[in-house]
PDB file of C-alpha atoms in Angstrom:
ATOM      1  CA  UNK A  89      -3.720 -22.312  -4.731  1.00  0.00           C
ATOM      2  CA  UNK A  90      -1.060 -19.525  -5.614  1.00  0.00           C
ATOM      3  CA  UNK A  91       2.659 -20.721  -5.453  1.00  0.00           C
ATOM      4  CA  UNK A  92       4.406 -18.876  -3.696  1.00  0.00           C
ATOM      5  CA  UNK A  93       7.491 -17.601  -5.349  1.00  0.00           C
ATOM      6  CA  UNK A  94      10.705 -15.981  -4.638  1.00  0.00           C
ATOM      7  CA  UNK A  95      10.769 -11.840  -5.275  1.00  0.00           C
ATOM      8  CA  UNK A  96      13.526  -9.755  -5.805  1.00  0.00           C
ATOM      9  CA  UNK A  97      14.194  -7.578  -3.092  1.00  0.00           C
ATOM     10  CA  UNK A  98      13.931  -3.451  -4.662  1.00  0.00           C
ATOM     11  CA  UNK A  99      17.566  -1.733  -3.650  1.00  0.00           C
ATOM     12  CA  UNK A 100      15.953   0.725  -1.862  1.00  0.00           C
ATOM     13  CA  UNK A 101      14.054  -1.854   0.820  1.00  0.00           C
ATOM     14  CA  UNK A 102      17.666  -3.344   0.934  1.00  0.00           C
ATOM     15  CA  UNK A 103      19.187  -0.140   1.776  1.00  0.00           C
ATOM     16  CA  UNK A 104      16.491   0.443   4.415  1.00  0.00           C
ATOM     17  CA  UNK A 105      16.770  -2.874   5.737  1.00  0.00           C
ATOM     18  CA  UNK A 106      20.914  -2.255   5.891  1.00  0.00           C
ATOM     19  CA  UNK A 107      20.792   1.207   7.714  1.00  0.00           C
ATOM     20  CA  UNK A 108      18.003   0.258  10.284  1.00  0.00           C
ATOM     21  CA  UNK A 109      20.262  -3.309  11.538  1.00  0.00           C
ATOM     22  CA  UNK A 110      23.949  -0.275  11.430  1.00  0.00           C
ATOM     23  CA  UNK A 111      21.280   1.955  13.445  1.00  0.00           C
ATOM     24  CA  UNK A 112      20.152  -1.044  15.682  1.00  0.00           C
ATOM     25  CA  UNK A 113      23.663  -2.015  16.559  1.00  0.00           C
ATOM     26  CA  UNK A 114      24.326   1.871  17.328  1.00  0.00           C
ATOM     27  CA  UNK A 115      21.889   3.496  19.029  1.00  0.00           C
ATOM     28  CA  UNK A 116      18.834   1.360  19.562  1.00  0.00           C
ATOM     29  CA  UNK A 117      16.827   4.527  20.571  1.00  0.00           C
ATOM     30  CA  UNK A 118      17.718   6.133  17.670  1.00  0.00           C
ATOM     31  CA  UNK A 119      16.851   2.794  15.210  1.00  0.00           C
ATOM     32  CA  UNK A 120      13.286   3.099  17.061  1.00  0.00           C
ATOM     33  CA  UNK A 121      12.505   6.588  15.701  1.00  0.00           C
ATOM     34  CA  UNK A 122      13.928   5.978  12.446  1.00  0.00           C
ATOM     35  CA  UNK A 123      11.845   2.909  12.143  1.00  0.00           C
ATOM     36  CA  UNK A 124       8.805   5.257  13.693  1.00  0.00           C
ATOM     37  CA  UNK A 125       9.243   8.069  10.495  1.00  0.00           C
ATOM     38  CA  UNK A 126       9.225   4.874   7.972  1.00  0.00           C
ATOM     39  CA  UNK A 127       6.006   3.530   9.496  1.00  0.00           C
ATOM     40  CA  UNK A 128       3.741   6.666   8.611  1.00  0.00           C
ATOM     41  CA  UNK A 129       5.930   7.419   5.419  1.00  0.00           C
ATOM     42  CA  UNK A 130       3.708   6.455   2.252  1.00  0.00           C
ATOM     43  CA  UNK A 131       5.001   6.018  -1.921  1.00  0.00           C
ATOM     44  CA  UNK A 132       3.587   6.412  -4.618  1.00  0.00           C
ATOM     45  CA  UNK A 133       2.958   3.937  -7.627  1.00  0.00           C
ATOM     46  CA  UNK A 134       1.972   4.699 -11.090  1.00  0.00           C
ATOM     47  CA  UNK A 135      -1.514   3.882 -12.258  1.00  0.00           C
ATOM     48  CA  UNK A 136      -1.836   2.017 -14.967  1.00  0.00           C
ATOM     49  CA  UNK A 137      -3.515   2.750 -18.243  1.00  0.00           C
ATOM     50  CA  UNK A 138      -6.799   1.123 -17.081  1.00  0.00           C
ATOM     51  CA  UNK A 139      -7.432   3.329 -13.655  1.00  0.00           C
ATOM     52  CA  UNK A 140      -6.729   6.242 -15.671  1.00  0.00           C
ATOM     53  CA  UNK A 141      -9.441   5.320 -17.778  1.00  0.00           C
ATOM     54  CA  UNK A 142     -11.851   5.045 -14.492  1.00  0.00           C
ATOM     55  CA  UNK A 143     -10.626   8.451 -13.476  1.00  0.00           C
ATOM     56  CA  UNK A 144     -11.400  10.200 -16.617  1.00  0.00           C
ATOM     57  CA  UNK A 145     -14.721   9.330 -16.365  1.00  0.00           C
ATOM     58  CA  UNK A 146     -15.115  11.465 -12.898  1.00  0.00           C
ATOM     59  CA  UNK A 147     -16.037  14.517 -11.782  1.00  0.00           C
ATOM     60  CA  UNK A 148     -12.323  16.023 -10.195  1.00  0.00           C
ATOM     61  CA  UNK A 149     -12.884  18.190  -7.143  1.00  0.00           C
ATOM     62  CA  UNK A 150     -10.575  19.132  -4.331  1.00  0.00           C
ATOM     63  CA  UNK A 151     -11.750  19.811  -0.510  1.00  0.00           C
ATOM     64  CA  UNK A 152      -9.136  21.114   2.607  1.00  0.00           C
ATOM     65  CA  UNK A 153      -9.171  18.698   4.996  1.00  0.00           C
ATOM     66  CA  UNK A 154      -6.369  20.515   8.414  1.00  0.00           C
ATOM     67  CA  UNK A 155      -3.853  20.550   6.293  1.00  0.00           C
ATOM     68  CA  UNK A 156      -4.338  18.711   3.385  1.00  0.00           C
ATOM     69  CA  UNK A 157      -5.895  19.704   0.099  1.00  0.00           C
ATOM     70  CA  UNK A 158      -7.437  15.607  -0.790  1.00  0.00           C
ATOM     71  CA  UNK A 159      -8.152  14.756  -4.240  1.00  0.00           C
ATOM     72  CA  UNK A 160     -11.781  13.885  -4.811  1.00  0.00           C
ATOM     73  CA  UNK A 161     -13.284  11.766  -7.986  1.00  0.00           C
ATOM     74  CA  UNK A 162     -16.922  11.825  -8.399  1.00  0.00           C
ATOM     75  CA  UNK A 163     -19.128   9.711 -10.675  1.00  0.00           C
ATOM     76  CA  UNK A 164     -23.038   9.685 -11.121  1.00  0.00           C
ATOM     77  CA  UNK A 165     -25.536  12.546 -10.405  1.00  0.00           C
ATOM     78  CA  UNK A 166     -25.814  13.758  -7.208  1.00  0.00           C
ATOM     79  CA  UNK A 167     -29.158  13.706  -6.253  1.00  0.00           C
ATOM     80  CA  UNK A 168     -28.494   9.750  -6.297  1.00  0.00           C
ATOM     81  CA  UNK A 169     -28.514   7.513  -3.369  1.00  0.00           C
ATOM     82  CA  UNK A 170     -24.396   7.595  -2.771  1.00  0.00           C
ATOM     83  CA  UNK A 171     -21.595   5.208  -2.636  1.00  0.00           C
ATOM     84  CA  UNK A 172     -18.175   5.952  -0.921  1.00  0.00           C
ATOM     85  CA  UNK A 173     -15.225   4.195  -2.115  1.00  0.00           C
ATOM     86  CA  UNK A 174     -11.608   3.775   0.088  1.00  0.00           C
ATOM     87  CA  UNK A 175      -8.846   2.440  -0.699  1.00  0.00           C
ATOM     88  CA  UNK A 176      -5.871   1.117   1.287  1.00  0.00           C
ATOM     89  CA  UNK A 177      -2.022   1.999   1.923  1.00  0.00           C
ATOM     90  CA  UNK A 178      -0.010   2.737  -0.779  1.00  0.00           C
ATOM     91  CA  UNK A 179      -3.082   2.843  -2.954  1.00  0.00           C
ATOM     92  CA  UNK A 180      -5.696   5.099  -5.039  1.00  0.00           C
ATOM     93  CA  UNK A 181      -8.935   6.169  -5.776  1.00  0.00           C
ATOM     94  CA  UNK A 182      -8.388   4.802  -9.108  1.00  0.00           C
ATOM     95  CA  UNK A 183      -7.768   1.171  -8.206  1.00  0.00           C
ATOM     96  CA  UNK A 184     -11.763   0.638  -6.699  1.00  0.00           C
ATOM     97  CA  UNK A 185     -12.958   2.413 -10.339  1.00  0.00           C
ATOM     98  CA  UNK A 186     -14.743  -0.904 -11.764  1.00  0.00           C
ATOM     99  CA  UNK A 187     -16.586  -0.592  -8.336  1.00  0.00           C
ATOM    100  CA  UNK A 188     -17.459   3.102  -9.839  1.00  0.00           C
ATOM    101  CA  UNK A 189     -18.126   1.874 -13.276  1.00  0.00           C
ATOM    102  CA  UNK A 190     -21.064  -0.750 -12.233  1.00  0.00           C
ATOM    103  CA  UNK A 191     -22.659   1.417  -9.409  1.00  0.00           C
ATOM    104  CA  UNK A 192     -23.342   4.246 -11.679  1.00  0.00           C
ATOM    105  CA  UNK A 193     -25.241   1.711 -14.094  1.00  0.00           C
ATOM    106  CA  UNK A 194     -27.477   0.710 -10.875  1.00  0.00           C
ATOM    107  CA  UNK A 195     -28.289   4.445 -10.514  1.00  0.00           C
ATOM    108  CA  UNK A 196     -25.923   5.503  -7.448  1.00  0.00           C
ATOM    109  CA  UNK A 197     -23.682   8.725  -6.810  1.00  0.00           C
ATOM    110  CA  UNK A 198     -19.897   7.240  -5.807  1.00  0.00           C
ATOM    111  CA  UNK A 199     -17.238   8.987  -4.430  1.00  0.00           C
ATOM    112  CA  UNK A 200     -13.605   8.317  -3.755  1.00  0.00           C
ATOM    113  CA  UNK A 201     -10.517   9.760  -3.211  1.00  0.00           C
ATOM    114  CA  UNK A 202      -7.203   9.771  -2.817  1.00  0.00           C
ATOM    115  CA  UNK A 203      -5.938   9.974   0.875  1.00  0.00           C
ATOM    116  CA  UNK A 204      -2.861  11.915   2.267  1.00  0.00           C
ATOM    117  CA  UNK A 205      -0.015  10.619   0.956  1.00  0.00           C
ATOM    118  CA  UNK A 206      -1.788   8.851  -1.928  1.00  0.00           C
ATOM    119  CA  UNK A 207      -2.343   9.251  -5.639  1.00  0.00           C
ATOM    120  CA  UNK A 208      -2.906  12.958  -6.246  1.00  0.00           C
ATOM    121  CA  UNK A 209      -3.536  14.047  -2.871  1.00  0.00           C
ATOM    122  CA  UNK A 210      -0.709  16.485  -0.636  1.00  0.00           C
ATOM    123  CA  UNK A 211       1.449  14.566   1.680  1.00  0.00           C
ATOM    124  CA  UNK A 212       4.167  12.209   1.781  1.00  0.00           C
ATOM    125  CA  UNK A 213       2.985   9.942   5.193  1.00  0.00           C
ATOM    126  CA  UNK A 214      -0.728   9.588   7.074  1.00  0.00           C
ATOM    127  CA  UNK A 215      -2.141   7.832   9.358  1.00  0.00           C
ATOM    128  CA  UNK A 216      -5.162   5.566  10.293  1.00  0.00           C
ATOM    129  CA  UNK A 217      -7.030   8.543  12.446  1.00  0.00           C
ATOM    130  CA  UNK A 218      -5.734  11.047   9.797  1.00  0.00           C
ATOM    131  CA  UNK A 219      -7.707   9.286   7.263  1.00  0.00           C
ATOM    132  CA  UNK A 220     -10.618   9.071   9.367  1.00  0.00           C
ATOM    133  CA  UNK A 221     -10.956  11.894   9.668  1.00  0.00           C
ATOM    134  CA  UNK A 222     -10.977  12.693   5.825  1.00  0.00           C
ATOM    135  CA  UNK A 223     -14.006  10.203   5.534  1.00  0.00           C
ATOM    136  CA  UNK A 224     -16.094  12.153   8.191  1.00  0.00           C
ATOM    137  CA  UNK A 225     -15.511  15.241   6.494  1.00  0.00           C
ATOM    138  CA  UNK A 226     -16.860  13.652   3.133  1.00  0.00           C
ATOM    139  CA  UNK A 227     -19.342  12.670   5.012  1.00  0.00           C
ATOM    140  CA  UNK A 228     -20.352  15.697   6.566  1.00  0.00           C
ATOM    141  CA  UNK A 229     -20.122  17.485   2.500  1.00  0.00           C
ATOM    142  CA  UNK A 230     -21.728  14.578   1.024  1.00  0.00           C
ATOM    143  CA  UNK A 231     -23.211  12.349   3.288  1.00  0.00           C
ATOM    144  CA  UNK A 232     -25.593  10.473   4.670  1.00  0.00           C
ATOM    145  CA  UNK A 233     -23.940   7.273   2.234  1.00  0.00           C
ATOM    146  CA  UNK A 234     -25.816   4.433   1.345  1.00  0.00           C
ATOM    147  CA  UNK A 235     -22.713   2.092   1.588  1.00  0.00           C
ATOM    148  CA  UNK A 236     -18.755   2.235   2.192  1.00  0.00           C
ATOM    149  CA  UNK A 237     -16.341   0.046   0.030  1.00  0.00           C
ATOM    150  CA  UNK A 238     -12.937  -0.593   1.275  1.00  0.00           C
ATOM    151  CA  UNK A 239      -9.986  -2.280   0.287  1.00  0.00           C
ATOM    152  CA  UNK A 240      -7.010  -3.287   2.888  1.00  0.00           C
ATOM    153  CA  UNK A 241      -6.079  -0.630   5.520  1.00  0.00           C
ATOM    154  CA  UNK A 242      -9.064   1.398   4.359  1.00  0.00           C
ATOM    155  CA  UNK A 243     -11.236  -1.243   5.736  1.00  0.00           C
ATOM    156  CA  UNK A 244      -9.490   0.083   9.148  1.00  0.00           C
ATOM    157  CA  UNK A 245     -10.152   3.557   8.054  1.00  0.00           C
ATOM    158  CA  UNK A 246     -13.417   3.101   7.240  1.00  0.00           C
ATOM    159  CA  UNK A 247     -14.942   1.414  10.680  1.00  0.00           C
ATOM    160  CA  UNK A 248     -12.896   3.953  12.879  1.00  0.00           C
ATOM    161  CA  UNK A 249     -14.918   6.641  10.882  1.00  0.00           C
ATOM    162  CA  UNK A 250     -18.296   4.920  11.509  1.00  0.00           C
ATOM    163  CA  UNK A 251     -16.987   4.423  15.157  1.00  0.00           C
ATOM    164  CA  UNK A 252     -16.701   8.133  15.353  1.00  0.00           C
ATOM    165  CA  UNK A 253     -19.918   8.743  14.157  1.00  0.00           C
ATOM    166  CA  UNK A 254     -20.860   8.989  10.565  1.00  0.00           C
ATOM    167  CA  UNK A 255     -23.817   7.527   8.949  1.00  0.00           C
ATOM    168  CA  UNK A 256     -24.050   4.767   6.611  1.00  0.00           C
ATOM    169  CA  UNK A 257     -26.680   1.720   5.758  1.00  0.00           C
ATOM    170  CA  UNK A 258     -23.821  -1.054   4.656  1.00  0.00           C
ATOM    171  CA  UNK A 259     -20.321  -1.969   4.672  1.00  0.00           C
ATOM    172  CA  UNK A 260     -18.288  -3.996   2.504  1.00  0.00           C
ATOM    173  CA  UNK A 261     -14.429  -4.902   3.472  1.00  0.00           C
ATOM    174  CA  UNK A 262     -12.175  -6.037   0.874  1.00  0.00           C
ATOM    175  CA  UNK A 263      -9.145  -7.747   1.659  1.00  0.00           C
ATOM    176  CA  UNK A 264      -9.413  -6.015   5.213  1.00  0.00           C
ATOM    177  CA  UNK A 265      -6.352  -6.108   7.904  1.00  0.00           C
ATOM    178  CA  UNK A 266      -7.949  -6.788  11.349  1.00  0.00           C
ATOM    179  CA  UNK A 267      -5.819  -4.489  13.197  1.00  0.00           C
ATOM    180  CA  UNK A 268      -2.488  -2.117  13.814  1.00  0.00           C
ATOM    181  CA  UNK A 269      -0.750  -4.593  15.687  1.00  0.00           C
ATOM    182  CA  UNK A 270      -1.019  -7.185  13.081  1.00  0.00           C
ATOM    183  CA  UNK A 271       0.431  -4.191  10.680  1.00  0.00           C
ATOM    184  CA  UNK A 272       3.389  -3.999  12.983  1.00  0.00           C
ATOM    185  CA  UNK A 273       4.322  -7.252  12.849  1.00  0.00           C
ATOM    186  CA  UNK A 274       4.092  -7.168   8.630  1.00  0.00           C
ATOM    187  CA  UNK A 275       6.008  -3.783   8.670  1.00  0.00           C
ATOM    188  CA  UNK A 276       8.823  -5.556  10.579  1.00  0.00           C
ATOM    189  CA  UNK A 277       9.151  -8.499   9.026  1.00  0.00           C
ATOM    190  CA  UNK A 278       9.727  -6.225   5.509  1.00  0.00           C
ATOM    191  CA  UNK A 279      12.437  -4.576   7.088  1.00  0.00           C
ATOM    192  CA  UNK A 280      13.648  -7.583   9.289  1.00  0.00           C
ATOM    193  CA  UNK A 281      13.796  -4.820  12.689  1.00  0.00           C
ATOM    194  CA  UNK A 282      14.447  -6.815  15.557  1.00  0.00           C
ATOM    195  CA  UNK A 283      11.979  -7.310  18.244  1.00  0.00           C
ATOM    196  CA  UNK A 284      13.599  -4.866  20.800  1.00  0.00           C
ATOM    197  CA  UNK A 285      13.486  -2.032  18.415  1.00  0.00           C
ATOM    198  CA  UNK A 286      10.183  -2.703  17.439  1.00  0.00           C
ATOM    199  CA  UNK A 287       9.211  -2.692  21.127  1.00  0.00           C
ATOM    200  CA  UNK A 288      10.398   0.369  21.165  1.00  0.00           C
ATOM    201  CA  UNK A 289       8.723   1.671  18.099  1.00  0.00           C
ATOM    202  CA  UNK A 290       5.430   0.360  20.006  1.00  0.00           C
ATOM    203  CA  UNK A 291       5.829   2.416  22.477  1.00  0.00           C
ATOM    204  CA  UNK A 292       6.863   5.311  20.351  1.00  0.00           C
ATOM    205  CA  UNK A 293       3.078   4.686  18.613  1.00  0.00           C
ATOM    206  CA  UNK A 294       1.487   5.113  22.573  1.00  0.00           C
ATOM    207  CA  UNK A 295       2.937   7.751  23.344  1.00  0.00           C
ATOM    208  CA  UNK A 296       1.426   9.407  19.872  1.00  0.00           C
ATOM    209  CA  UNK A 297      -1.814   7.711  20.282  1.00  0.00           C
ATOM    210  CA  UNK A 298      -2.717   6.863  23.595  1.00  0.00           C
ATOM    211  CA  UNK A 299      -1.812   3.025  24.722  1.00  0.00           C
ATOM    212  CA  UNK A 300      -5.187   1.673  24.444  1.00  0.00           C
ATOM    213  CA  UNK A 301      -4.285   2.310  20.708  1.00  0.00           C
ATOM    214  CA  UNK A 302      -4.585  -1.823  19.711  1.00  0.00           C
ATOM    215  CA  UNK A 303      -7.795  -1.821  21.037  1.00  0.00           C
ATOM    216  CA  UNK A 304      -9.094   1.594  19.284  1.00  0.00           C
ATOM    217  CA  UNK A 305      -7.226   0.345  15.738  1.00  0.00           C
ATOM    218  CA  UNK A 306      -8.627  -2.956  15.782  1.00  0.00           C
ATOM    219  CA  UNK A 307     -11.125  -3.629  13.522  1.00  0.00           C
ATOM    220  CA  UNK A 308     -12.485  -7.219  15.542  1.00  0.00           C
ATOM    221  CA  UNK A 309     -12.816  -4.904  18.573  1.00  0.00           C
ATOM    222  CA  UNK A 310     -14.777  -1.937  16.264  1.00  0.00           C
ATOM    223  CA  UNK A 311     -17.091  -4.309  14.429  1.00  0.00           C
ATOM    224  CA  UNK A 312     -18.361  -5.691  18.205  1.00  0.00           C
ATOM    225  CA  UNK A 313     -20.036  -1.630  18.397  1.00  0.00           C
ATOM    226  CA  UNK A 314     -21.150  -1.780  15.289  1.00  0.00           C
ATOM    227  CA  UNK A 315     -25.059  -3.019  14.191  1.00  0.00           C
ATOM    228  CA  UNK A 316     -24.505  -1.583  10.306  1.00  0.00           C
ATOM    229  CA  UNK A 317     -24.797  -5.029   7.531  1.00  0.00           C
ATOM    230  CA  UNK A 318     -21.489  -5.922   6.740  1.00  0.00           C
ATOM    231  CA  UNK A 319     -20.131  -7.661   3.804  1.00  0.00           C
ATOM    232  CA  UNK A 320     -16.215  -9.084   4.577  1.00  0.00           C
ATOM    233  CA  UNK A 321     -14.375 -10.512   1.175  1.00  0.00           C
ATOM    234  CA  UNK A 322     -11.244 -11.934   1.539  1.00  0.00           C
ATOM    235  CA  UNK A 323      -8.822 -14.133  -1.400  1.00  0.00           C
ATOM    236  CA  UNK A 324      -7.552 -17.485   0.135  1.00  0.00           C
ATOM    237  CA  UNK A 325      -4.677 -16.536  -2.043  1.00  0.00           C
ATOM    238  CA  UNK A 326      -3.672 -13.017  -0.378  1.00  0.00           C
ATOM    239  CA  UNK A 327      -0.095 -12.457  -0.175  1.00  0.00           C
ATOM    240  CA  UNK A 328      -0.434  -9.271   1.413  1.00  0.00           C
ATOM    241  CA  UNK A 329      -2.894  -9.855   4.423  1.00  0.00           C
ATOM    242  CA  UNK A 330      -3.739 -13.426   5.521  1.00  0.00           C
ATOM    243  CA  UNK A 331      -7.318 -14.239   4.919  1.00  0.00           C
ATOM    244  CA  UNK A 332      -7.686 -15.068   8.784  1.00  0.00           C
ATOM    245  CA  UNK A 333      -7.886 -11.302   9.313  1.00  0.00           C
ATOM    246  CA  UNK A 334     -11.104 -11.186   8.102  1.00  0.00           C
ATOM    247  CA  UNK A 335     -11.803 -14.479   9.841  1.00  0.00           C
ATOM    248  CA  UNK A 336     -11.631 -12.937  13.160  1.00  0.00           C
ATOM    249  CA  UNK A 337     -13.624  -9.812  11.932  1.00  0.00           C
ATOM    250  CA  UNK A 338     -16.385 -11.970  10.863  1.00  0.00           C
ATOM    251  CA  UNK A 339     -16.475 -14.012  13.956  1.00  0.00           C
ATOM    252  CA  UNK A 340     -16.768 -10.692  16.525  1.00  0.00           C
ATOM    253  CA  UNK A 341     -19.227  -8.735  13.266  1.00  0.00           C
ATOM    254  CA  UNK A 342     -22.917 -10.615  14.344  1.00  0.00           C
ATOM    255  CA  UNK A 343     -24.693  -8.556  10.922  1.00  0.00           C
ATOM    256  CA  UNK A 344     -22.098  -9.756   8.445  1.00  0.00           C
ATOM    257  CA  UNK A 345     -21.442 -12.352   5.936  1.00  0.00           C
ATOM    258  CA  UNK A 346     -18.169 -13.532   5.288  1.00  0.00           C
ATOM    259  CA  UNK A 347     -17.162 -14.762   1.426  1.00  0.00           C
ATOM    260  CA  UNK A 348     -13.624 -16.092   0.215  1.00  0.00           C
ATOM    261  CA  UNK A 349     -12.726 -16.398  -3.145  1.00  0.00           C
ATOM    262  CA  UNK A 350     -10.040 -18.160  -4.693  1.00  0.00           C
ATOM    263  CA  UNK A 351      -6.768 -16.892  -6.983  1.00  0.00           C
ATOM    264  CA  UNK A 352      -7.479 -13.413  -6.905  1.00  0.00           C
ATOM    265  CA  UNK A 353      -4.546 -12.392  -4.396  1.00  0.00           C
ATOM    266  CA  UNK A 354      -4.720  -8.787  -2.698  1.00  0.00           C
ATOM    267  CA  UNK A 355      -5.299  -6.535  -5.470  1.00  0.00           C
ATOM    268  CA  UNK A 356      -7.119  -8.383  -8.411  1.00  0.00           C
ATOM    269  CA  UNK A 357     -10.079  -8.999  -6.510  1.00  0.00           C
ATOM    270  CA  UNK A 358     -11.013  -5.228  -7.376  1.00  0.00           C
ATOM    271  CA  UNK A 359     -11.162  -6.241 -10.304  1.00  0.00           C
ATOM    272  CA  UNK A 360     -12.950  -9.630 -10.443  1.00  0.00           C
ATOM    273  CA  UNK A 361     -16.346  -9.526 -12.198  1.00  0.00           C
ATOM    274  CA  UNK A 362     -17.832 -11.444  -9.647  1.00  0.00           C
ATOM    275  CA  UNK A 363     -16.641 -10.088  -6.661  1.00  0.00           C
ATOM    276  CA  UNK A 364     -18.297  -6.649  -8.153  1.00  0.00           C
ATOM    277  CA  UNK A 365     -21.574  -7.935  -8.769  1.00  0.00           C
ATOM    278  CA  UNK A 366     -21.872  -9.629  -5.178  1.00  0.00           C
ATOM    279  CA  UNK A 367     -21.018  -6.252  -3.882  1.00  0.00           C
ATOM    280  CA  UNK A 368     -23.481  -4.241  -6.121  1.00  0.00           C
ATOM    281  CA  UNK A 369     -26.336  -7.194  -5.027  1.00  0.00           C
ATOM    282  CA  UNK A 370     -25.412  -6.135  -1.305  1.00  0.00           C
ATOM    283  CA  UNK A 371     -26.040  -2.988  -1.681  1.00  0.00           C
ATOM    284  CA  UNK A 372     -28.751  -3.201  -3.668  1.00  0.00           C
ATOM    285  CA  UNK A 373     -30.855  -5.988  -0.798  1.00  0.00           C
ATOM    286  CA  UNK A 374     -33.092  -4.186   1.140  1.00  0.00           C
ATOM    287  CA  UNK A 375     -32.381  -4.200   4.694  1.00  0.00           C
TER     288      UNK A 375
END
């Protein structure tokens, strides 16, 4: 097992944490929309030298998605059998590129890209439907797809999409967080907002979203709709999202398999040799 050690806290998540508890005392009201903006806001981090090496590789193409012009990366030829790749909050196309690298050697098409807010792509916040909606417009341009990768929150992303319609043979969730509530309660123990404002932020979310929202953004309640094979792959090590999350997927998923892996955490499992290769063999099984 990981040990757990003790981070240093970045100014600016000290600074956000110090203005939301002078809001809180304040103006609760006001704390709750604050904390609302910060939910859907998104930042940016710097690939490193190795995902730019991924991306090189690709085909770059843009497509208008409402109001968004979203970075696309495309590897392989396209009249190949084709792969879409997703990857989570605060994220990039370039992370899942390994994923790219190995599925073009077993003769696929694979395409990712970077969602709003993300990597290359317009935007400085999204949202779960937002990016939904992005998939079932690739979709629509490139679909039908063989299979859907996902890492984290795309894993969220990706099922609402198949919810809504589009067609694909086979899933695979990486490191998958079962649902927005679950998000909520991460999201405020970062910024250590007290339980009545984050109430209030709740309700803030139904009124955007409609209050069967929990239910709609929960990926245990999606999976229960959903006959597709499903491959869940979670690190007992994850600092990030508890590997319990996709515990409870794969207990409400009846066509999936479930496989935990050890000392990988959150983010090197995209990277893991053998993580890659069971996903590849997934794909790969006929039906």
């Amino acid at each position: 097992m990981m040990t757990k050690r003790k981070l240093k806290l970045p100014f600016m998540l000290k600074v956000m944490r110090f203005n939301i508890h002078l809001l809180t005392l304040i103006s609760p009201p006001l704390a709750a929309r604050v904390v609302n903006h910060l939910w859907f806001k998104t930042c940016r981090v710097a690939e490193p030298r190795r995902e730019q090496n991924h991306l090189e590789t690709a085909e770059w193409k843009t497509i208008n998605v409402e109001q968004n012009k979203i970075q696309l990366y495309i590897w392989g030829q396209h009249n190949e059998p084709t792969i879409l790749l997703v990857h989570g909050w605060n994220g990039r196309a370039a992370q899942l590129g390994l994923f790219a690298q190995d599925l073009v050697e077993q003769g696929y098409r694979v395409i990712s890209f970077d969602a709003p807010g993300h990597g290359r792509t317009s935007a400085n916040s999204t949202n779960l439907p937002e990016i939904s909606r992005v998939i079932q417009k690739l979709s629509h341009e490139y679909g039908p797809f063989k299979a859907g990768i996902s890492h984290s929150f795309g894993g969220l992303c990706l099922l609402h999409a198949v919810r809504e319609g589009i067609e694909m043979h086979k899933i695979i969730c990486i490191a998958s967080a079962s649902n927005a509530e679950r998000l909520v309660e991460v999201f405020a123990a970062i910024l250590q907002i007290q339980p009545r404002i984050i109430d209030l932020h709740k309700k803030l979310l139904e009124q955007q979203f409609g209050e069967e929202m929990w239910k709609r953004f929960s990926m245990p309640e999606m999976v229960k709709e959903i006959t597709i094979p499903g491959l869940i792959i979670h690190d007992e090590d994850d600092m990030d999202v508890p590997m319990k999350s996709s515990k409870l997927i794969a207990q409400e998923w009846p066509n999936s398999e479930l496989v935990i892996t050890a000392g990988l955490g959150h983010r090197r499992i995209l990277r893991d040799k053998t993580v890659i290769r069971r996903v590849t063999s997934f794909i790969g099984d006929k039906e």
